Coordinates of C-alpha atoms and ligand atoms in Angstrom, one line a residue:
M283 CA 72.3 130.1 96.0
S284 CA 72.8 132.7 98.8
D285 CA 73.3 136.5 98.3
I286 CA 76.7 136.3 99.8
D287 CA 77.9 133.5 97.1
A288 CA 76.1 135.7 94.9
R289 CA 78.2 138.7 95.5
Q290 CA 81.5 136.9 95.9
I291 CA 80.7 135.2 92.2
E292 CA 80.5 138.8 91.0
R293 CA 83.3 139.6 92.5
M294 CA 85.5 136.7 91.5
K295 CA 84.7 137.5 87.7
S296 CA 85.7 141.2 88.0
L297 CA 89.3 140.1 90.2
L298 CA 89.9 137.9 87.5
A299 CA 89.3 139.9 84.7
S300 CA 92.1 142.9 86.6
Q301 CA 94.5 140.3 86.7
Q302 CA 94.3 139.4 82.9
D303 CA 94.6 142.9 81.9
A304 CA 97.3 143.1 84.5
F305 CA 98.9 140.3 83.3
A306 CA 98.3 141.6 79.5
R307 CA 100.4 144.8 80.6
D308 CA 103.6 142.9 82.2
R309 CA 104.0 139.4 81.1
H310 CA 107.0 138.8 82.6
R311 CA 107.4 139.7 86.2
P312 CA 111.4 139.6 86.3
L313 CA 113.2 137.4 89.0
N314 CA 114.0 140.2 91.2
E315 CA 110.5 141.1 91.9
R316 CA 109.6 137.2 91.8
K317 CA 111.9 136.8 94.5
A318 CA 110.7 140.1 96.7
D319 CA 107.2 138.0 96.0
L320 CA 108.2 134.8 97.8
E321 CA 110.3 136.4 100.9
A322 CA 107.2 138.4 101.3
V323 CA 105.1 135.0 101.6
Q324 CA 108.2 133.7 104.0
T325 CA 108.1 137.2 106.0
L326 CA 103.8 137.3 106.4
T327 CA 103.6 133.4 107.6
A328 CA 107.0 133.5 109.8
A329 CA 105.8 137.2 111.7
H330 CA 102.1 136.0 111.9
A331 CA 102.7 131.9 112.5
G332 CA 101.0 132.5 115.7
E333 CA 97.9 134.1 114.6
I334 CA 97.6 131.6 111.6
A335 CA 98.0 128.5 114.4
D336 CA 95.5 130.5 116.3
A337 CA 93.2 131.0 113.5
I338 CA 93.2 127.2 112.6
A339 CA 92.6 126.2 115.9
S340 CA 89.5 128.1 115.9
D341 CA 88.4 126.6 112.8
Y342 CA 88.9 122.9 114.1
G343 CA 88.3 123.8 118.1
V344 CA 91.0 121.6 119.1
R345 CA 94.3 121.7 116.3
S346 CA 97.4 120.7 117.6
K347 CA 100.1 123.6 117.9
A348 CA 103.4 121.4 117.1
E349 CA 101.5 120.4 114.4
T350 CA 100.5 123.6 112.7
Q351 CA 104.2 124.8 113.2
L352 CA 105.5 121.5 111.2
G353 CA 102.4 120.8 109.1
E354 CA 101.8 124.6 107.7
I355 CA 104.1 127.0 108.9
G356 CA 107.4 125.0 108.8
F357 CA 106.3 123.6 105.7
V358 CA 105.9 126.9 103.7
L359 CA 108.7 128.3 105.1
A360 CA 111.1 125.5 103.9
S361 CA 108.8 125.6 100.6
A362 CA 110.0 129.2 99.7
K363 CA 113.2 129.1 101.1
H364 CA 113.9 126.3 98.1
A365 CA 112.1 128.2 95.6
L366 CA 114.3 131.1 96.6
K367 CA 117.1 129.4 96.3
N368 CA 116.5 128.1 92.9
L369 CA 114.7 129.9 91.0
D370 CA 117.2 131.5 89.1
K371 CA 118.3 128.1 87.7
W372 CA 114.4 126.9 87.3
A373 CA 113.8 130.0 85.1
K374 CA 116.8 130.0 83.0
P375 CA 115.6 129.0 79.3
Q376 CA 116.9 125.2 78.5
K377 CA 119.5 124.8 75.7
A378 CA 117.7 121.8 73.4
S379 CA 120.6 120.1 70.6
V380 CA 119.9 121.1 67.0
P381 CA 119.9 118.5 64.7
M382 CA 122.5 118.2 61.9
T383 CA 119.8 118.9 59.6
L384 CA 118.7 121.8 61.0
A385 CA 122.3 123.8 61.5
P386 CA 123.0 126.4 62.3
G387 CA 120.7 127.5 64.5
K388 CA 119.9 128.2 68.5
A389 CA 117.2 125.8 70.0
Y390 CA 116.0 126.2 73.5
V391 CA 112.9 126.1 75.8
R392 CA 111.8 129.5 77.6
R393 CA 110.1 129.1 80.4
E394 CA 107.2 131.8 80.9
P395 CA 104.7 132.2 83.1
K396 CA 101.4 130.3 82.6
G397 CA 99.6 133.6 83.6
V398 CA 96.7 133.4 85.8
A399 CA 96.1 130.8 88.2
G400 CA 93.1 129.4 90.2
I401 CA 94.2 127.5 93.2
V402 CA 91.4 125.8 95.0
S403 CA 91.5 124.2 98.7
P404 CA 90.7 122.0 101.1
W405 CA 90.5 122.5 104.9
N406 CA 92.8 120.0 106.5
Y407 CA 95.8 122.2 106.1
P408 CA 94.1 125.3 105.0
Y409 CA 97.3 127.2 105.0
Q410 CA 99.5 125.0 103.3
L411 CA 97.6 123.9 101.0
A412 CA 96.4 127.3 99.6
I413 CA 100.0 128.8 99.8
A414 CA 102.3 126.6 98.9
P415 CA 100.7 126.1 95.5
L416 CA 100.9 129.9 95.9
I417 CA 104.8 130.1 96.0
A418 CA 104.9 128.0 93.1
A419 CA 102.5 130.0 91.1
L420 CA 104.4 132.9 92.4
A421 CA 108.0 132.0 91.6
A422 CA 106.5 130.8 87.8
G423 CA 105.1 134.6 87.7
C424 CA 101.6 133.8 87.4
R425 CA 98.9 136.3 89.1
A426 CA 96.7 133.9 91.5
M427 CA 93.0 133.7 92.9
I428 CA 92.9 131.6 95.9
K429 CA 89.4 130.2 96.9
P430 CA 89.8 128.2 100.4
S431 CA 87.4 125.6 101.9
E432 CA 84.3 126.8 103.5
Y433 CA 85.3 124.4 106.8
T434 CA 88.2 126.7 107.8
P435 CA 86.8 130.1 108.0
A436 CA 89.0 132.0 110.4
T437 CA 92.0 131.2 108.4
A438 CA 90.4 132.2 104.8
E439 CA 89.3 135.6 106.2
L440 CA 93.5 135.4 107.8
M441 CA 94.8 134.7 104.6
Q442 CA 92.8 137.1 102.8
R443 CA 94.2 139.9 104.8
L444 CA 97.4 138.7 105.4
L445 CA 98.2 138.4 101.5
G446 CA 95.7 142.1 100.9
E447 CA 98.3 143.7 102.9
R448 CA 101.1 142.9 100.8
F449 CA 99.6 142.2 97.3
S450 CA 97.6 144.2 95.4
E451 CA 94.0 142.6 93.9
D452 CA 95.6 142.6 90.8
Q453 CA 98.1 140.2 91.4
V454 CA 97.1 137.6 94.3
A455 CA 93.2 137.4 95.9
V456 CA 91.4 135.6 98.2
V457 CA 87.8 134.6 97.0
T458 CA 85.7 132.9 100.3
G459 CA 82.7 130.6 100.4
G460 CA 81.3 127.1 99.7
P461 CA 80.8 124.7 96.8
S462 CA 78.7 127.2 94.7
V463 CA 81.5 129.7 94.8
G464 CA 83.9 126.6 94.2
E465 CA 81.8 125.7 91.4
A466 CA 81.5 128.8 89.6
F467 CA 85.4 129.4 90.4
T468 CA 86.2 126.6 89.0
A469 CA 84.1 127.4 85.6
L470 CA 85.8 130.9 85.3
P471 CA 88.6 130.5 81.9
F472 CA 92.0 130.5 84.3
D473 CA 95.2 130.0 82.8
H474 CA 96.2 127.0 85.0
L475 CA 93.4 125.6 87.9
F476 CA 95.3 123.6 90.7
Y477 CA 93.2 121.5 92.9
T478 CA 93.1 120.2 96.2
G479 CA 90.6 118.1 97.5
S480 CA 88.2 114.5 97.0
T481 CA 88.3 112.3 94.0
H482 CA 84.4 113.3 94.1
V483 CA 84.9 116.9 93.8
G484 CA 88.1 116.8 91.6
R485 CA 86.2 114.7 88.8
I486 CA 83.5 117.5 88.8
V487 CA 86.6 120.0 88.4
A488 CA 88.6 118.4 85.7
K489 CA 84.9 118.4 83.6
A490 CA 84.6 122.4 84.4
A491 CA 88.2 123.1 83.5
A492 CA 87.8 120.7 80.4
E493 CA 85.1 123.6 79.0
N494 CA 87.4 126.0 79.2
L495 CA 90.2 123.7 78.1
T496 CA 92.1 125.1 81.4
P497 CA 95.2 122.7 82.4
V498 CA 94.7 121.4 85.8
T499 CA 96.4 119.5 88.4
L500 CA 94.4 117.6 90.8
E501 CA 96.0 116.8 93.9
L502 CA 93.1 114.6 95.5
G503 CA 93.1 111.5 98.0
G504 CA 92.6 107.5 98.2
K505 CA 93.1 105.0 100.4
S506 CA 97.1 104.6 101.2
P507 CA 98.2 101.5 102.6
A508 CA 101.0 100.7 104.7
I509 CA 102.4 97.3 104.6
V510 CA 104.5 95.5 107.6
T511 CA 106.6 92.6 106.1
E512 CA 107.6 89.8 108.5
S513 CA 111.1 90.9 109.1
Y514 CA 110.0 94.1 110.7
E515 CA 109.6 94.5 114.5
T516 CA 106.6 95.9 116.1
K517 CA 108.5 97.8 118.5
D518 CA 110.2 99.6 115.5
L519 CA 106.7 100.3 113.7
M520 CA 104.9 101.6 116.4
K521 CA 105.6 105.7 116.6
P522 CA 106.2 106.1 112.5
L523 CA 103.0 104.1 112.0
A524 CA 100.9 105.7 114.7
W525 CA 102.6 109.2 114.2
G526 CA 101.6 109.3 110.5
K527 CA 98.6 108.2 111.3
F528 CA 97.4 110.3 114.5
F529 CA 98.7 113.3 113.0
N530 CA 96.1 115.7 112.6
A531 CA 93.8 113.3 114.1
G532 CA 94.5 111.6 111.0
Q533 CA 92.7 114.5 108.5
T534 CA 95.6 114.2 106.5
C535 CA 95.6 113.4 102.4
V536 CA 98.9 110.7 102.9
A537 CA 97.9 109.2 106.3
P538 CA 98.2 105.6 106.2
D539 CA 94.5 104.6 105.5
Y540 CA 95.0 101.1 106.7
V541 CA 97.9 98.4 107.5
L542 CA 98.5 94.8 106.3
V543 CA 100.0 93.1 108.6
P544 CA 101.2 89.3 108.9
N545 CA 98.4 87.3 109.8
R546 CA 99.5 86.4 113.0
R547 CA 100.9 89.7 114.3
V548 CA 97.6 91.1 113.7
E549 CA 96.5 91.2 117.3
E550 CA 99.9 91.9 119.1
I551 CA 100.0 95.4 116.4
G552 CA 96.7 96.1 117.0
E553 CA 97.6 96.0 121.1
A554 CA 101.0 97.8 120.7
L555 CA 99.4 100.8 118.9
I556 CA 96.9 101.4 121.5
A557 CA 99.6 101.2 124.4
T558 CA 101.4 104.1 121.5
V559 CA 98.8 106.3 121.3
S560 CA 98.3 105.9 125.3
D561 CA 101.6 107.4 125.6
F562 CA 101.2 109.6 122.5
Y563 CA 98.0 111.2 124.7
P564 CA 97.5 110.4 127.9
D565 CA 94.4 112.6 128.5
L566 CA 93.4 112.9 124.8
S567 CA 90.3 115.0 125.7
S568 CA 91.9 117.9 127.2
D569 CA 95.8 117.4 125.6
D570 CA 95.9 120.0 122.9
D571 CA 98.6 117.9 121.0
Y572 CA 95.6 116.0 120.0
T573 CA 93.7 117.4 117.6
A574 CA 89.4 117.4 117.0
I575 CA 87.5 116.5 114.2
V576 CA 86.9 119.7 112.1
S577 CA 83.1 119.7 112.0
Q578 CA 80.5 117.6 113.5
K579 CA 79.2 116.6 109.7
H580 CA 82.6 115.0 109.6
Y581 CA 82.8 113.9 113.7
D582 CA 79.2 112.0 113.0
R583 CA 80.8 110.5 109.8
L584 CA 83.3 108.8 111.4
S585 CA 81.4 107.9 114.7
G586 CA 79.2 106.0 112.1
M587 CA 81.4 104.4 110.2
I588 CA 82.7 103.2 114.0
E589 CA 79.9 101.9 115.0
E590 CA 78.7 100.4 111.7
A591 CA 81.8 98.4 111.4
R592 CA 81.2 97.4 115.7
A593 CA 77.2 96.1 114.2
A594 CA 79.7 93.8 111.7
G595 CA 81.4 92.1 114.4
A596 CA 84.8 94.1 113.9
R597 CA 86.9 94.5 117.1
I598 CA 87.4 98.3 117.8
L599 CA 90.3 98.9 120.2
Q600 CA 90.3 103.0 121.6
P601 CA 92.9 104.0 124.6
E602 CA 91.2 104.5 128.1
H603 CA 89.2 107.8 127.8
D604 CA 86.8 110.4 129.0
A605 CA 84.2 109.1 126.2
E606 CA 81.9 112.7 127.3
A607 CA 84.7 115.0 127.5
A608 CA 86.5 113.5 124.2
R609 CA 82.7 114.0 122.3
A610 CA 82.2 117.7 123.9
A611 CA 85.7 118.5 122.7
R612 CA 84.6 116.8 118.8
K613 CA 87.8 114.7 119.3
I614 CA 87.3 110.7 118.6
P615 CA 89.9 108.9 120.2
P616 CA 92.7 106.7 118.2
T617 CA 90.7 103.5 116.9
V618 CA 92.2 100.8 115.7
I619 CA 90.3 97.9 113.9
L620 CA 90.4 94.5 114.0
N621 CA 88.6 91.9 112.2
L622 CA 86.9 94.4 109.9
P623 CA 84.7 93.1 107.2
E624 CA 85.9 93.9 103.7
D625 CA 82.8 94.9 102.4
S626 CA 82.7 98.0 105.5
P627 CA 82.4 101.5 104.7
L628 CA 85.4 102.1 106.1
M629 CA 87.3 99.6 103.7
Q630 CA 85.2 101.5 100.5
E631 CA 86.1 105.0 100.9
E632 CA 88.8 107.1 102.0
I633 CA 88.6 107.2 106.0
F634 CA 90.2 111.0 106.4
G635 CA 90.5 110.4 110.2
P636 CA 91.8 108.6 113.3
V637 CA 90.8 105.4 112.3
L638 CA 92.8 102.3 111.5
P639 CA 92.2 98.9 109.8
V640 CA 94.8 96.5 110.8
L641 CA 94.5 93.3 108.5
G642 CA 96.3 90.5 108.6
Y643 CA 97.6 88.7 105.0
E644 CA 99.1 85.1 104.8
L645 CA 102.1 86.0 102.0
L646 CA 103.7 89.2 100.9
S647 CA 101.8 89.0 97.5
G648 CA 98.4 88.6 99.1
A649 CA 98.9 91.8 100.1
I650 CA 100.3 93.4 96.8
D651 CA 97.0 92.0 95.0
F652 CA 95.1 93.3 97.9
V653 CA 96.8 96.7 96.7
N654 CA 96.7 96.2 93.3
G655 CA 93.0 95.4 93.7
R656 CA 92.4 98.9 94.5
D657 CA 92.5 102.6 92.9
R658 CA 95.8 103.6 92.9
P659 CA 96.6 105.7 96.3
L660 CA 98.4 108.8 96.8
A661 CA 100.8 107.2 99.0
L662 CA 101.8 103.9 100.3
Y663 CA 104.1 102.7 103.2
V664 CA 106.1 99.4 103.5
F665 CA 108.2 98.6 106.3
S666 CA 110.6 96.2 105.8
K667 CA 114.2 95.1 107.1
E668 CA 115.0 93.4 103.9
K669 CA 116.1 96.0 100.8
S670 CA 114.6 92.9 98.6
Q671 CA 111.3 92.9 99.8
S672 CA 110.8 96.9 100.0
R673 CA 111.8 96.9 96.9
R674 CA 109.5 94.3 95.8
V675 CA 106.6 96.3 97.0
L676 CA 107.4 99.0 95.5
E677 CA 107.9 97.5 92.0
Q678 CA 105.0 95.2 91.8
T679 CA 102.6 98.7 93.1
M680 CA 101.8 101.6 92.2
S681 CA 101.1 104.8 94.0
G682 CA 101.6 108.8 94.0
G683 CA 104.4 108.8 96.1
A684 CA 106.0 106.6 98.7
S685 CA 108.0 106.1 102.3
V686 CA 109.9 103.2 103.3
N687 CA 110.0 102.8 106.8
A688 CA 108.5 105.6 107.4
T689 CA 105.4 107.4 106.7
M690 CA 104.7 111.0 105.4
L691 CA 108.4 112.3 105.1
H692 CA 108.4 112.1 100.9
L693 CA 106.3 114.7 101.1
S694 CA 108.5 117.1 102.9
V695 CA 111.2 117.0 100.4
E696 CA 110.8 119.8 98.5
D697 CA 112.9 118.7 95.8
M698 CA 110.8 115.7 94.9
P699 CA 107.3 116.2 93.0
F700 CA 104.1 115.5 94.7
G701 CA 101.1 113.7 93.1
G702 CA 99.0 111.5 93.0
V703 CA 98.2 108.5 90.4
G704 CA 95.0 107.6 89.0
K705 CA 92.0 108.3 91.0
S706 CA 94.9 109.7 93.6
G707 CA 95.1 112.8 91.0
Y708 CA 97.4 114.0 88.3
G709 CA 99.8 116.3 87.6
A710 CA 102.3 117.1 90.7
Y711 CA 103.9 120.5 92.4
H712 CA 106.5 120.9 95.2
G713 CA 110.2 122.6 94.0
E714 CA 111.0 122.6 90.3
R715 CA 107.8 120.4 89.6
G716 CA 105.6 123.4 91.4
F717 CA 107.3 125.9 89.2
L718 CA 106.7 123.9 86.1
E719 CA 103.3 123.4 86.4
F720 CA 102.3 126.8 86.2
T721 CA 104.8 127.3 83.5
H722 CA 104.4 127.5 80.0
E723 CA 107.5 125.8 78.4
R724 CA 107.6 127.6 75.0
S725 CA 109.8 126.0 72.8
V726 CA 112.1 128.7 70.4
F727 CA 114.1 128.3 67.4
E728 CA 116.1 130.6 66.4
A729 CA 117.5 130.9 62.5
P730 CA 120.3 133.2 61.3
V731 CA 119.1 135.7 58.6
W732 CA 120.2 133.1 56.2
H733 CA 119.4 129.1 56.6
P734 CA 120.2 126.7 54.3
S735 CA 116.3 125.0 55.0
R736 CA 115.7 128.0 52.4
L737 CA 116.9 125.2 49.8
I738 CA 114.4 122.9 50.4
A739 CA 111.0 124.4 48.9
P740 CA 108.8 123.1 46.0
P741 CA 109.8 122.1 43.7
Y742 CA 111.6 118.9 45.1
G743 CA 114.8 118.3 43.3
K744 CA 118.5 117.3 43.8
M745 CA 119.0 119.0 47.1
F746 CA 115.9 117.7 48.5
D747 CA 117.4 114.6 47.8
F748 CA 120.9 115.4 49.5
I749 CA 118.7 116.2 52.2
A750 CA 116.5 112.9 52.8
G751 CA 119.8 111.3 52.5
L752 CA 121.2 112.8 55.4
Q753 CA 118.2 112.0 57.3
K754 CA 118.7 108.3 56.6
R755 CA 121.8 108.5 58.4
Ligands
NAD920 P1 86.4 118.5 99.3 O1 87.0 118.2 97.5 O2 85.2 118.7 99.6 O3 86.8 120.6 99.1 C1 88.0 120.8 98.7 C2 88.0 122.0 98.0 O4 86.6 122.6 97.2 C3 86.9 123.3 99.1 O5 87.5 124.7 98.9 C4 85.6 123.9 98.9 O6 84.9 124.4 98.6 C5 85.8 122.8 96.7 N1 84.2 122.2 96.8 C6 83.5 121.6 97.0 N2 82.1 121.1 96.0 C7 83.3 122.0 94.9 C8 82.5 122.2 93.4 N3 81.2 121.1 93.1 N4 83.5 122.9 92.4 C9 84.2 123.5 93.0 N5 85.1 123.5 94.1 C10 84.0 122.4 95.0 O7 87.1 118.5 99.9 P2 87.7 118.5 101.3 O8 86.8 117.4 101.9 O9 88.1 120.0 101.9 O10 89.1 117.7 101.3 C11 89.7 116.3 101.5 C12 90.0 115.5 100.5 O11 91.2 116.1 100.1 C13 90.0 114.2 100.6 O12 90.2 113.2 99.9 C14 92.2 114.3 100.9 O13 92.8 112.9 100.7 C15 92.0 115.5 99.7 N6 93.7 116.1 100.0 C16 94.8 115.7 99.2 C17 96.2 116.3 99.0 C18 96.8 116.2 98.1 O14 97.3 117.0 98.1 N7 96.8 115.3 97.0 C19 96.1 117.0 100.3 C20 94.8 117.8 101.1 C21 93.6 116.9 101.0

């Protein structure tokens, strides 16, 4: 471990202690203060949108400004706005009905902040995936420490500075560093741990959290399929499929990982995708709308997988491009792969880049079986003009979330939970579900000074028989 990491680890321990002390002094942050916190996140995001976009672009080399606006700035603003609008309703005690045998009395659930939350975020949407969980934590009245990814250091430093200008460190703090800092961070006894990243590291984080019995949210990845049914025409498919796949150059947790299409349309759909991306990015190596791969390590991994597929006999389709210039910009052209052997690494792990295998199926049941033969994905997409077919796909598969005749859009509806299932994670957030993730639901029963329950005490006699009789009704 480096000296810097060792210093970060010491610092995070003292930050946690100060946040815990502050929470113990002030357990119930009033709603007007929480709203001011949310407004502050809104204001600093809007006021520094340009700087945030520049920081992300410098981390990536090239990051589409439009996609940063949609996927980071706009997303965070919408999330804060939704929380501000609904916080009064979410935070209200929830009334419960009192059974006759316990009357008279009042039963309700108090929604209380859990305490100090730890948030670990990845590099692919480095602002959104740190700040959206923070919004949920602040709405719930928690304090929070954030550990962003080491692959996006400029964004991490900017978040540290911007949040530091508005929040005291005993309320919100950012600690920076790589896996060893992450490991020490997730070993801290937080009251809730919110992790976004790979399934591999998610498993390690869940074990670390278990040591402290810290409840954990795991927002993980996986191979999200798109299924195209016979009724859906290629011309209608192109924009939503290519947009969802090549947004952020495929470095999106809910990007379609592979697409299943009727056998006879594999070639047609593959070729049409290449024509579509040629229109999207006329000169992709110099086009700022097409994002680079975040690091050389990730670039080499993706290039290696494409070459392995080629060597195994797959057909690789790419739009015309200047290969030298693309490599220099660390860009991998949108790549469509046909005739890919099932045991290829591209079909074994989440691709997480601009590479889309197009696989053929004979019957829709075969496509459904193919999806069900793999881990439960974070997202699933079905394209069909017949409602009965899209319903059939939804009913016969399982995924964290899904969009019909679209990609990624379910994620942007703040009012719906967003999270995985099985290997794509557990727990969820966005909207009220996010608020609840950082909330302890404390059930309270309030009895009047004298309550009939006192009549039931040993030695049990006639009154017990009477109450037991009521219970049987
Ligand atoms: P990653 O798991 O490598 O890293 C994520 C974070 O964990 C980083 O901050 C990293 O420093 C930290 N970390 C690394 N090793 C650690 C350890 N041993 N203990 C504790 N922390 C550790 O993930 P990544 O490459 O940054 O992100 C890509 C993955 O994230 C993909 O699988 C993608 O699908 C997934 N993802 C999921 C969502 C979602 O909302 N479900 C969103 C974005 C990305």
